[in-house]
mmCIF file of C-alpha atoms and ligand atoms in Angstrom:
data_model
loop_
_atom_site.group_PDB
_atom_site.id
_atom_site.type_symbol
_atom_site.label_atom_id
_atom_site.label_comp_id
_atom_site.label_asym_id
_atom_site.label_seq_id
_atom_site.Cartn_x
_atom_site.Cartn_y
_atom_site.Cartn_z
ATOM 1 C CA UNK A 1 -0.016 -0.018 -0.022
ATOM 2 C CA UNK A 2 2.489 2.602 1.254
ATOM 3 C CA UNK A 3 4.843 3.055 -1.703
ATOM 4 C CA UNK A 4 1.908 3.085 -4.133
ATOM 5 C CA UNK A 5 0.454 6.126 -2.400
ATOM 6 C CA UNK A 6 3.756 7.847 -2.993
ATOM 7 C CA UNK A 7 4.107 7.263 -6.668
ATOM 8 C CA UNK A 8 2.364 10.371 -8.016
ATOM 9 C CA UNK A 9 4.716 12.485 -5.940
ATOM 10 C CA UNK A 10 7.698 10.645 -7.194
ATOM 11 C CA UNK A 11 6.528 11.188 -10.767
ATOM 12 C CA UNK A 12 6.194 14.876 -10.242
ATOM 13 C CA UNK A 13 9.466 15.256 -8.470
ATOM 14 C CA UNK A 14 11.172 13.241 -11.176
ATOM 15 C CA UNK A 15 9.620 15.507 -13.807
ATOM 16 C CA UNK A 16 10.916 18.697 -12.249
ATOM 17 C CA UNK A 17 14.250 17.242 -11.542
ATOM 18 C CA UNK A 18 14.664 16.250 -15.196
ATOM 19 C CA UNK A 19 13.464 19.554 -16.462
ATOM 20 C CA UNK A 20 16.067 21.357 -14.459
ATOM 21 C CA UNK A 21 19.000 19.049 -14.621
ATOM 22 C CA UNK A 22 18.401 16.573 -17.342
ATOM 23 C CA UNK A 23 19.580 13.849 -15.090
ATOM 24 C CA UNK A 24 17.627 10.583 -15.104
ATOM 25 C CA UNK A 25 16.299 9.651 -11.697
ATOM 26 C CA UNK A 26 15.378 6.124 -10.788
ATOM 27 C CA UNK A 27 12.309 6.142 -8.535
ATOM 28 C CA UNK A 28 13.092 4.220 -5.361
ATOM 29 C CA UNK A 29 12.044 0.648 -5.326
ATOM 30 C CA UNK A 30 8.766 -0.406 -3.732
ATOM 31 C CA UNK A 31 10.642 -2.232 -1.041
ATOM 32 C CA UNK A 32 11.611 0.982 0.664
ATOM 33 C CA UNK A 33 9.690 2.263 3.625
ATOM 34 C CA UNK A 34 8.374 5.771 3.188
ATOM 35 C CA UNK A 35 10.790 7.127 5.792
ATOM 36 C CA UNK A 36 13.773 5.614 4.142
ATOM 37 C CA UNK A 37 12.511 6.871 0.874
ATOM 38 C CA UNK A 38 12.406 10.467 2.107
ATOM 39 C CA UNK A 39 15.921 10.332 3.313
ATOM 40 C CA UNK A 40 17.159 8.637 0.211
ATOM 41 C CA UNK A 41 15.530 11.088 -2.026
ATOM 42 C CA UNK A 42 16.903 14.118 -0.253
ATOM 43 C CA UNK A 43 20.437 13.037 0.273
ATOM 44 C CA UNK A 44 21.385 10.194 -1.947
ATOM 45 C CA UNK A 45 20.243 10.791 -5.458
ATOM 46 C CA UNK A 46 22.618 13.611 -6.464
ATOM 47 C CA UNK A 47 25.608 11.685 -5.327
ATOM 48 C CA UNK A 48 24.413 8.603 -7.090
ATOM 49 C CA UNK A 49 23.112 10.051 -10.284
ATOM 50 C CA UNK A 50 25.228 13.092 -11.024
ATOM 51 C CA UNK A 51 28.265 12.326 -12.920
ATOM 52 C CA UNK A 52 30.365 14.527 -10.656
ATOM 53 C CA UNK A 53 33.531 13.819 -12.529
ATOM 54 C CA UNK A 54 32.004 14.929 -15.792
ATOM 55 C CA UNK A 55 30.624 18.105 -14.296
ATOM 56 C CA UNK A 56 33.937 18.907 -12.670
ATOM 57 C CA UNK A 57 35.682 18.353 -16.008
ATOM 58 C CA UNK A 58 33.317 20.738 -17.719
ATOM 59 C CA UNK A 59 33.892 23.415 -15.096
ATOM 60 C CA UNK A 60 37.605 22.767 -14.891
ATOM 61 C CA UNK A 61 38.807 25.958 -16.635
ATOM 62 C CA UNK A 62 37.114 28.017 -13.859
ATOM 63 C CA UNK A 63 39.582 26.780 -11.237
ATOM 64 C CA UNK A 64 36.946 25.747 -8.729
ATOM 65 C CA UNK A 65 37.518 23.711 -5.614
ATOM 66 C CA UNK A 66 36.604 20.117 -6.244
ATOM 67 C CA UNK A 67 35.204 19.501 -2.794
ATOM 68 C CA UNK A 68 33.083 22.633 -3.028
ATOM 69 C CA UNK A 69 31.552 21.601 -6.356
ATOM 70 C CA UNK A 70 30.766 18.244 -4.924
ATOM 71 C CA UNK A 71 29.145 19.800 -1.891
ATOM 72 C CA UNK A 72 27.019 22.057 -4.072
ATOM 73 C CA UNK A 73 25.831 19.034 -6.055
ATOM 74 C CA UNK A 74 25.154 16.886 -3.042
ATOM 75 C CA UNK A 75 23.734 19.335 -0.518
ATOM 76 C CA UNK A 76 22.530 22.461 -2.211
ATOM 77 C CA UNK A 77 20.857 21.337 -5.422
ATOM 78 C CA UNK A 78 17.383 20.826 -4.189
ATOM 79 C CA UNK A 79 14.854 18.362 -5.477
ATOM 80 C CA UNK A 80 12.657 17.620 -2.534
ATOM 81 C CA UNK A 81 9.264 19.253 -2.558
ATOM 82 C CA UNK A 82 7.430 20.341 -5.576
ATOM 83 C CA UNK A 83 5.229 23.351 -4.763
ATOM 84 C CA UNK A 84 2.644 24.813 -7.095
ATOM 85 C CA UNK A 85 1.005 28.245 -6.853
ATOM 86 C CA UNK A 86 -2.296 26.850 -5.671
ATOM 87 C CA UNK A 87 -0.562 25.152 -2.726
ATOM 88 C CA UNK A 88 0.177 28.561 -1.253
ATOM 89 C CA UNK A 89 -2.782 30.334 0.343
ATOM 90 C CA UNK A 90 -3.143 34.011 -0.575
ATOM 91 C CA UNK A 91 -0.119 36.169 -1.436
ATOM 92 C CA UNK A 92 -1.627 36.998 -4.843
ATOM 93 C CA UNK A 93 0.363 40.131 -5.345
ATOM 94 C CA UNK A 94 3.656 38.318 -4.585
ATOM 95 C CA UNK A 95 2.697 35.478 -6.933
ATOM 96 C CA UNK A 96 1.931 37.937 -9.692
ATOM 97 C CA UNK A 97 5.174 39.795 -9.154
ATOM 98 C CA UNK A 98 7.178 36.602 -9.211
ATOM 99 C CA UNK A 99 5.456 35.400 -12.321
ATOM 100 C CA UNK A 100 6.190 38.595 -14.170
ATOM 101 C CA UNK A 101 9.753 38.973 -12.964
ATOM 102 C CA UNK A 102 10.919 35.333 -12.977
ATOM 103 C CA UNK A 103 8.599 32.713 -14.346
ATOM 104 C CA UNK A 104 7.620 34.309 -17.650
ATOM 105 C CA UNK A 105 11.131 35.585 -18.399
ATOM 106 C CA UNK A 106 12.580 32.204 -17.637
ATOM 107 C CA UNK A 107 10.087 30.399 -19.827
ATOM 108 C CA UNK A 108 10.077 32.975 -22.640
ATOM 109 C CA UNK A 109 13.499 34.648 -22.701
ATOM 110 C CA UNK A 110 12.861 35.819 -26.243
ATOM 111 C CA UNK A 111 10.156 38.187 -24.990
ATOM 112 C CA UNK A 112 12.106 39.507 -22.057
ATOM 113 C CA UNK A 113 15.128 41.467 -23.099
ATOM 114 C CA UNK A 114 16.011 45.136 -23.245
ATOM 115 C CA UNK A 115 13.541 47.011 -21.026
ATOM 116 C CA UNK A 116 11.933 43.786 -20.075
ATOM 117 C CA UNK A 117 15.209 42.102 -19.092
ATOM 118 C CA UNK A 118 14.811 39.885 -15.983
ATOM 119 C CA UNK A 119 16.195 41.158 -12.659
ATOM 120 C CA UNK A 120 19.024 39.366 -10.829
ATOM 121 C CA UNK A 121 17.851 39.806 -7.293
ATOM 122 C CA UNK A 122 14.518 39.583 -5.515
ATOM 123 C CA UNK A 123 14.080 39.827 -1.734
ATOM 124 C CA UNK A 124 11.147 38.312 0.053
ATOM 125 C CA UNK A 125 10.760 39.775 3.457
ATOM 126 C CA UNK A 126 8.275 39.427 6.288
ATOM 127 C CA UNK A 127 7.618 37.539 9.541
ATOM 128 C CA UNK A 128 8.694 33.945 9.850
ATOM 129 C CA UNK A 129 6.376 31.190 8.626
ATOM 130 C CA UNK A 130 4.460 33.201 6.045
ATOM 131 C CA UNK A 131 5.373 31.227 2.973
ATOM 132 C CA UNK A 132 8.609 32.711 1.652
ATOM 133 C CA UNK A 133 10.336 29.368 1.246
ATOM 134 C CA UNK A 134 7.167 27.919 -0.349
ATOM 135 C CA UNK A 135 7.115 30.783 -2.815
ATOM 136 C CA UNK A 136 10.752 30.277 -3.785
ATOM 137 C CA UNK A 137 10.111 26.571 -4.264
ATOM 138 C CA UNK A 138 7.047 27.325 -6.363
ATOM 139 C CA UNK A 139 9.014 29.717 -8.525
ATOM 140 C CA UNK A 140 11.583 27.031 -9.209
ATOM 141 C CA UNK A 141 8.865 24.467 -9.962
ATOM 142 C CA UNK A 142 6.818 26.742 -12.197
ATOM 143 C CA UNK A 143 9.796 28.196 -14.083
ATOM 144 C CA UNK A 144 11.296 24.700 -14.528
ATOM 145 C CA UNK A 145 14.603 25.876 -13.122
ATOM 146 C CA UNK A 146 17.312 24.117 -11.306
ATOM 147 C CA UNK A 147 16.878 25.055 -7.670
ATOM 148 C CA UNK A 148 19.746 25.715 -5.321
ATOM 149 C CA UNK A 149 18.746 26.279 -1.764
ATOM 150 C CA UNK A 150 20.831 27.053 1.313
ATOM 151 C CA UNK A 151 20.382 29.105 4.369
ATOM 152 C CA UNK A 152 22.938 31.828 4.911
ATOM 153 C CA UNK A 153 23.434 30.813 8.528
ATOM 154 C CA UNK A 154 24.289 27.267 7.437
ATOM 155 C CA UNK A 155 26.716 28.717 4.962
ATOM 156 C CA UNK A 156 28.331 30.676 7.773
ATOM 157 C CA UNK A 157 28.395 28.053 10.438
ATOM 158 C CA UNK A 158 28.843 24.722 8.748
ATOM 159 C CA UNK A 159 31.117 25.857 5.940
ATOM 160 C CA UNK A 160 32.788 28.957 7.406
ATOM 161 C CA UNK A 161 36.367 28.973 6.270
ATOM 162 C CA UNK A 162 35.341 27.154 3.097
ATOM 163 C CA UNK A 163 32.378 29.244 2.417
ATOM 164 C CA UNK A 164 33.996 31.524 -0.172
ATOM 165 C CA UNK A 165 34.989 28.496 -2.237
ATOM 166 C CA UNK A 166 31.490 27.176 -1.809
ATOM 167 C CA UNK A 167 29.871 30.393 -2.999
ATOM 168 C CA UNK A 168 32.140 30.461 -6.079
ATOM 169 C CA UNK A 169 31.213 26.856 -6.833
ATOM 170 C CA UNK A 170 27.527 27.579 -6.184
ATOM 171 C CA UNK A 171 27.360 30.355 -8.759
ATOM 172 C CA UNK A 172 29.414 28.380 -11.315
ATOM 173 C CA UNK A 173 27.285 25.272 -10.998
ATOM 174 C CA UNK A 174 24.127 27.424 -11.153
ATOM 175 C CA UNK A 175 25.318 28.984 -14.401
ATOM 176 C CA UNK A 176 26.186 25.546 -15.753
ATOM 177 C CA UNK A 177 22.702 24.265 -15.080
ATOM 178 C CA UNK A 178 20.838 27.515 -15.964
ATOM 179 C CA UNK A 179 18.059 28.494 -15.895
ATOM 180 C CA UNK A 180 18.743 28.419 -12.179
ATOM 181 C CA UNK A 181 17.399 29.937 -9.009
ATOM 182 C CA UNK A 182 19.714 30.387 -6.079
ATOM 183 C CA UNK A 183 17.543 30.657 -2.935
ATOM 184 C CA UNK A 184 19.274 32.001 0.144
ATOM 185 C CA UNK A 185 17.262 31.977 3.270
ATOM 186 C CA UNK A 186 18.154 34.229 6.209
ATOM 187 C CA UNK A 187 20.105 36.454 3.853
ATOM 188 C CA UNK A 188 20.479 39.114 6.501
ATOM 189 C CA UNK A 189 23.194 37.086 8.134
ATOM 190 C CA UNK A 190 25.534 37.468 5.152
ATOM 191 C CA UNK A 191 24.511 40.936 4.082
ATOM 192 C CA UNK A 192 24.339 42.542 7.510
ATOM 193 C CA UNK A 193 25.788 45.974 7.930
ATOM 194 C CA UNK A 194 29.413 45.739 8.998
ATOM 195 C CA UNK A 195 29.595 45.428 12.732
ATOM 196 C CA UNK A 196 32.472 45.752 15.190
ATOM 197 C CA UNK A 197 34.277 42.560 15.763
ATOM 198 C CA UNK A 198 33.004 41.098 12.547
ATOM 199 C CA UNK A 199 34.760 37.835 11.785
ATOM 200 C CA UNK A 200 37.306 38.081 8.971
ATOM 201 C CA UNK A 201 35.846 35.014 7.317
ATOM 202 C CA UNK A 202 32.351 36.547 7.366
ATOM 203 C CA UNK A 203 33.622 39.700 5.706
ATOM 204 C CA UNK A 204 35.331 37.653 2.970
ATOM 205 C CA UNK A 205 32.190 35.601 2.453
ATOM 206 C CA UNK A 206 30.103 38.688 2.018
ATOM 207 C CA UNK A 207 32.563 40.154 -0.433
ATOM 208 C CA UNK A 208 32.700 37.000 -2.465
ATOM 209 C CA UNK A 209 28.946 36.731 -2.503
ATOM 210 C CA UNK A 210 28.625 40.341 -3.816
ATOM 211 C CA UNK A 211 31.324 39.745 -6.454
ATOM 212 C CA UNK A 212 29.582 36.646 -7.779
ATOM 213 C CA UNK A 213 26.205 38.319 -7.700
ATOM 214 C CA UNK A 214 27.508 41.365 -9.662
ATOM 215 C CA UNK A 215 28.949 38.933 -12.158
ATOM 216 C CA UNK A 216 25.433 37.746 -12.948
ATOM 217 C CA UNK A 217 24.233 41.319 -13.467
ATOM 218 C CA UNK A 218 27.171 42.108 -15.813
ATOM 219 C CA UNK A 219 26.535 39.012 -17.868
ATOM 220 C CA UNK A 220 22.873 39.924 -18.172
ATOM 221 C CA UNK A 221 23.277 43.619 -19.019
ATOM 222 C CA UNK A 222 25.763 42.880 -21.781
ATOM 223 C CA UNK A 223 23.270 40.602 -23.389
ATOM 224 C CA UNK A 224 21.913 41.659 -26.754
ATOM 225 C CA UNK A 225 18.560 40.471 -28.065
ATOM 226 C CA UNK A 226 20.477 38.029 -30.234
ATOM 227 C CA UNK A 227 21.993 36.434 -27.178
ATOM 228 C CA UNK A 228 18.649 36.108 -25.532
ATOM 229 C CA UNK A 229 19.129 32.392 -25.335
ATOM 230 C CA UNK A 230 21.809 32.809 -22.609
ATOM 231 C CA UNK A 231 19.969 31.242 -19.734
ATOM 232 C CA UNK A 232 19.265 33.300 -16.651
ATOM 233 C CA UNK A 233 20.390 32.788 -13.055
ATOM 234 C CA UNK A 234 18.494 34.630 -10.321
ATOM 235 C CA UNK A 235 19.264 35.174 -6.647
ATOM 236 C CA UNK A 236 16.068 34.927 -4.650
ATOM 237 C CA UNK A 237 16.567 35.710 -1.005
ATOM 238 C CA UNK A 238 14.393 35.656 2.083
ATOM 239 C CA UNK A 239 14.714 37.344 5.430
ATOM 240 C CA UNK A 240 12.771 37.861 8.643
ATOM 241 C CA UNK A 241 15.007 40.832 9.447
ATOM 242 C CA UNK A 242 15.174 43.056 6.436
ATOM 243 C CA UNK A 243 16.397 46.022 8.495
ATOM 244 C CA UNK A 244 19.599 44.160 9.256
ATOM 245 C CA UNK A 245 20.673 44.204 5.561
ATOM 246 C CA UNK A 246 23.121 46.974 4.791
ATOM 247 C CA UNK A 247 22.040 49.736 2.438
ATOM 248 C CA UNK A 248 24.286 48.945 -0.488
ATOM 249 C CA UNK A 249 23.198 45.346 -0.502
ATOM 250 C CA UNK A 250 19.607 46.316 -0.123
ATOM 251 C CA UNK A 251 19.734 48.459 -3.251
ATOM 252 C CA UNK A 252 20.886 45.471 -5.238
ATOM 253 C CA UNK A 253 17.572 43.793 -4.737
ATOM 254 C CA UNK A 254 15.669 45.471 -7.479
ATOM 255 C CA UNK A 255 12.467 43.960 -6.202
ATOM 256 C CA UNK A 256 11.632 43.728 -2.508
ATOM 257 C CA UNK A 257 8.399 41.916 -1.847
ATOM 258 C CA UNK A 258 6.587 42.063 1.515
ATOM 259 C CA UNK A 259 5.180 38.715 2.557
ATOM 260 C CA UNK A 260 2.760 39.672 5.340
ATOM 261 C CA UNK A 261 0.780 37.616 7.841
ATOM 262 C CA UNK A 262 -2.392 36.167 6.291
ATOM 263 C CA UNK A 263 -5.633 38.193 6.630
ATOM 264 C CA UNK A 264 -8.920 36.534 7.488
ATOM 265 C CA UNK A 265 -9.788 35.533 3.930
ATOM 266 C CA UNK A 266 -6.397 33.930 3.402
ATOM 267 C CA UNK A 267 -6.619 32.094 6.748
ATOM 268 C CA UNK A 268 -9.945 30.735 5.642
ATOM 269 C CA UNK A 269 -8.454 29.402 2.396
ATOM 270 C CA UNK A 270 -5.539 27.810 4.252
ATOM 271 C CA UNK A 271 -7.751 26.202 6.865
ATOM 272 C CA UNK A 272 -10.020 24.886 4.114
ATOM 273 C CA UNK A 273 -7.096 23.419 2.220
ATOM 274 C CA UNK A 274 -5.763 21.767 5.391
ATOM 275 C CA UNK A 275 -9.093 20.228 6.356
ATOM 276 C CA UNK A 276 -10.202 19.497 2.871
ATOM 277 C CA UNK A 277 -9.271 15.800 2.902
ATOM 278 C CA UNK A 278 -9.856 15.208 6.607
ATOM 279 C CA UNK A 279 -12.932 13.801 8.273
ATOM 280 C CA UNK A 280 -14.334 16.858 10.148
ATOM 281 C CA UNK A 281 -17.621 18.189 11.336
ATOM 282 C CA UNK A 282 -16.920 21.914 11.081
ATOM 283 C CA UNK A 283 -19.832 24.025 9.843
ATOM 284 C CA UNK A 284 -19.491 27.304 8.010
ATOM 285 C CA UNK A 285 -20.026 29.083 11.317
ATOM 286 C CA UNK A 286 -17.285 27.014 12.905
ATOM 287 C CA UNK A 287 -14.950 28.084 10.103
ATOM 288 C CA UNK A 288 -15.874 31.675 10.774
ATOM 289 C CA UNK A 289 -14.967 31.205 14.381
ATOM 290 C CA UNK A 290 -11.681 29.528 13.485
ATOM 291 C CA UNK A 291 -10.853 32.453 11.249
ATOM 292 C CA UNK A 292 -11.458 34.838 14.156
ATOM 293 C CA UNK A 293 -9.548 32.677 16.588
ATOM 294 C CA UNK A 294 -6.465 32.611 14.414
ATOM 295 C CA UNK A 295 -6.096 36.399 14.063
ATOM 296 C CA UNK A 296 -2.341 37.235 13.925
ATOM 297 C CA UNK A 297 -1.318 33.613 13.295
ATOM 298 C CA UNK A 298 1.231 32.999 10.545
ATOM 299 C CA UNK A 299 0.742 30.322 7.914
ATOM 300 C CA UNK A 300 2.993 27.991 9.766
ATOM 301 C CA UNK A 301 1.216 28.680 13.115
ATOM 302 C CA UNK A 302 -2.052 27.703 11.360
ATOM 303 C CA UNK A 303 -0.484 24.509 10.031
ATOM 304 C CA UNK A 304 0.796 23.622 13.472
ATOM 305 C CA UNK A 305 -2.601 24.357 15.033
ATOM 306 C CA UNK A 306 -4.476 22.188 12.486
ATOM 307 C CA UNK A 307 -2.001 19.325 12.969
ATOM 308 C CA UNK A 308 -2.441 19.493 16.726
ATOM 309 C CA UNK A 309 -6.218 19.691 16.432
ATOM 310 C CA UNK A 310 -6.256 16.723 14.110
ATOM 311 C CA UNK A 311 -4.777 14.670 16.944
ATOM 312 C CA UNK A 312 -7.822 15.475 19.134
ATOM 313 C CA UNK A 313 -9.990 12.564 17.984
ATOM 314 C CA UNK A 314 -7.131 10.122 18.622
ATOM 315 C CA UNK A 315 -6.198 11.629 21.968
ATOM 316 C CA UNK A 316 -9.805 11.145 22.976
ATOM 317 C CA UNK A 317 -9.552 7.365 22.664
ATOM 318 C CA UNK A 318 -6.022 6.750 23.938
ATOM 319 C CA UNK A 319 -4.620 3.243 23.583
ATOM 320 C CA UNK A 320 -7.944 2.020 22.212
ATOM 321 C CA UNK A 321 -7.069 3.525 18.847
ATOM 322 C CA UNK A 322 -4.852 0.498 18.216
ATOM 323 C CA UNK A 323 -7.966 -1.655 17.969
ATOM 324 C CA UNK A 324 -10.335 0.790 16.231
ATOM 325 C CA UNK A 325 -11.183 1.028 12.554
ATOM 326 C CA UNK A 326 -10.761 4.310 10.709
ATOM 327 C CA UNK A 327 -14.569 4.722 10.654
ATOM 328 C CA UNK A 328 -14.882 4.448 14.368
ATOM 329 C CA UNK A 329 -12.668 7.516 14.984
ATOM 330 C CA UNK A 330 -14.816 10.630 15.398
ATOM 331 C CA UNK A 331 -14.413 13.610 13.022
ATOM 332 C CA UNK A 332 -12.230 16.597 13.936
ATOM 333 C CA UNK A 333 -14.429 19.276 15.523
ATOM 334 C CA UNK A 334 -14.197 22.902 16.611
ATOM 335 C CA UNK A 335 -13.562 21.783 20.219
ATOM 336 C CA UNK A 336 -10.336 20.173 19.077
ATOM 337 C CA UNK A 337 -9.165 23.493 17.752
ATOM 338 C CA UNK A 338 -10.166 25.233 20.979
ATOM 339 C CA UNK A 339 -8.171 22.735 22.999
ATOM 340 C CA UNK A 340 -5.116 23.158 20.736
ATOM 341 C CA UNK A 341 -5.161 26.940 20.613
ATOM 342 C CA UNK A 342 -4.349 27.034 24.269
ATOM 343 C CA UNK A 343 -0.940 25.544 23.492
ATOM 344 C CA UNK A 344 -0.305 26.908 20.022
ATOM 345 C CA UNK A 345 0.068 30.643 20.069
ATOM 346 C CA UNK A 346 0.955 33.164 17.319
ATOM 347 C CA UNK A 347 4.682 33.379 16.876
ATOM 348 C CA UNK A 348 4.871 37.011 15.774
ATOM 349 C CA UNK A 349 4.248 39.868 18.190
ATOM 350 C CA UNK A 350 2.344 43.054 17.465
ATOM 351 C CA UNK A 351 5.472 45.188 17.934
ATOM 352 C CA UNK A 352 7.333 42.896 15.581
ATOM 353 C CA UNK A 353 4.662 43.396 12.955
ATOM 354 C CA UNK A 354 4.847 47.183 13.159
ATOM 355 C CA UNK A 355 8.494 47.031 12.316
ATOM 356 C CA UNK A 356 7.805 45.068 9.152
ATOM 357 C CA UNK A 357 5.037 47.449 8.114
ATOM 358 C CA UNK A 358 7.337 50.393 8.583
ATOM 359 C CA UNK A 359 10.167 48.801 6.578
ATOM 360 C CA UNK A 360 7.687 47.769 3.839
ATOM 361 C CA UNK A 361 6.420 51.377 3.559
ATOM 362 C CA UNK A 362 9.961 52.682 3.170
ATOM 363 C CA UNK A 363 11.589 50.095 1.011
ATOM 364 C CA UNK A 364 9.188 47.417 -0.142
ATOM 365 C CA UNK A 365 6.316 46.410 -2.413
ATOM 366 C CA UNK A 366 3.377 44.967 -0.530
ATOM 367 C CA UNK A 367 0.788 42.349 -1.194
HETATM 368 P P1 ADP B 401 9.007 31.152 5.696
HETATM 369 O O1 ADP B 401 9.994 30.745 4.658
HETATM 370 O O2 ADP B 401 8.266 32.464 5.348
HETATM 371 O O3 ADP B 401 9.563 31.223 7.095
HETATM 372 P P2 ADP B 401 7.708 28.700 4.932
HETATM 373 O O4 ADP B 401 7.430 28.960 3.501
HETATM 374 O O5 ADP B 401 8.897 27.846 5.313
HETATM 375 O O6 ADP B 401 7.864 30.059 5.744
HETATM 376 O O7 ADP B 401 6.424 28.105 5.617
HETATM 377 C C1 ADP B 401 6.468 27.172 6.659
HETATM 378 C C2 ADP B 401 5.237 26.279 6.660
HETATM 379 O O8 ADP B 401 4.081 27.063 6.978
HETATM 380 C C3 ADP B 401 4.902 25.755 5.269
HETATM 381 O O9 ADP B 401 5.549 24.474 5.094
HETATM 382 C C4 ADP B 401 3.417 25.569 5.304
HETATM 383 O O10 ADP B 401 3.020 24.409 5.978
HETATM 384 C C5 ADP B 401 2.963 26.729 6.130
HETATM 385 N N1 ADP B 401 2.640 27.947 5.389
HETATM 386 C C6 ADP B 401 3.187 29.163 5.552
HETATM 387 N N2 ADP B 401 2.619 30.048 4.725
HETATM 388 C C7 ADP B 401 1.665 29.402 4.013
HETATM 389 C C8 ADP B 401 0.734 29.804 2.970
HETATM 390 N N3 ADP B 401 0.697 31.043 2.517
HETATM 391 N N4 ADP B 401 -0.027 28.849 2.478
HETATM 392 C C9 ADP B 401 -0.014 27.566 2.907
HETATM 393 N N5 ADP B 401 0.825 27.149 3.896
HETATM 394 C C10 ADP B 401 1.667 28.056 4.455
#
């Protein structure tokens, strides 16, 4: 049963993977347990299916560090989740902006040159858990790009010392597999304003990142309409602390998109999506109440709440659930949400929100 239920996902993932990388992926065998499968898919396939030697040979003239290239291929090329626009509740203005600035240009480069030339940097900013990573993943899926994803804090902690080499390799491999999207989460930690006592390695990492990024812009602006088939590479970055980014770096993000907390209508859509395939007894009025109860919740708070509430019917029966059929378990009801909301509270404070609104007014586009 188990593996069969997974196969449509595998198909889709395989499809995207191929589109980006043109590397054949063998779906895992039915013998694997779902958990093993998840791990295997995330960590093993690049190492197994990439011909690292060949890629390294092709990039040889660039003088890259071999270990760094291998790390990019194994750990930063991302082919986990496939996210489509409709999986993300709300954020219509952000979706539209990303379609116009990334997806259409990537799919139809012949229409997007000169004045319509694609940008090289987009910043998504807003409170944590509002869908920034989901949006980036959707952009990669919908634009059929190779998706490179790393958090800046990982870059700084896990690889510090080697992180310049890694950044160089990252941009080179991204160009090689273009069209590509380089998604950097928590970008504020590399692009922070210079502070006292800043680590030398951090400073060098920031410099290298800016050099590589400018390289993309130069390559793009020198492009004539005849060279429109040169495939694009875009830096898509996310931050919960946009004010920490220094001014010069901020200006390089031509587009800065505010990803706010969901309003009532968006919360209703998300709750509907989450409960859509669950056995529940919530009436329209109950949904209204849920929408009211979740005021100031982020998208990820809402997911956490719904997951906890979904446990309610099982908690109610305790050990007996081991002997019960699916039909004997009662539906999820409003009371389950009321019990869960005592534990699961909004993660963003009112003062925090005001700071985002202010920054958005000064430097961002909202929606
Ligand atoms: P961010 O990158 O802004 O911190 P994520 O995109 O990682 O947030 O979202 C974390 C989780 O919260 C998602 O995996 C999803 O379950 C839920 N989520 C957040 N925003 C939305 C949204 N707009 N629509 C649906 N789910 C959302």
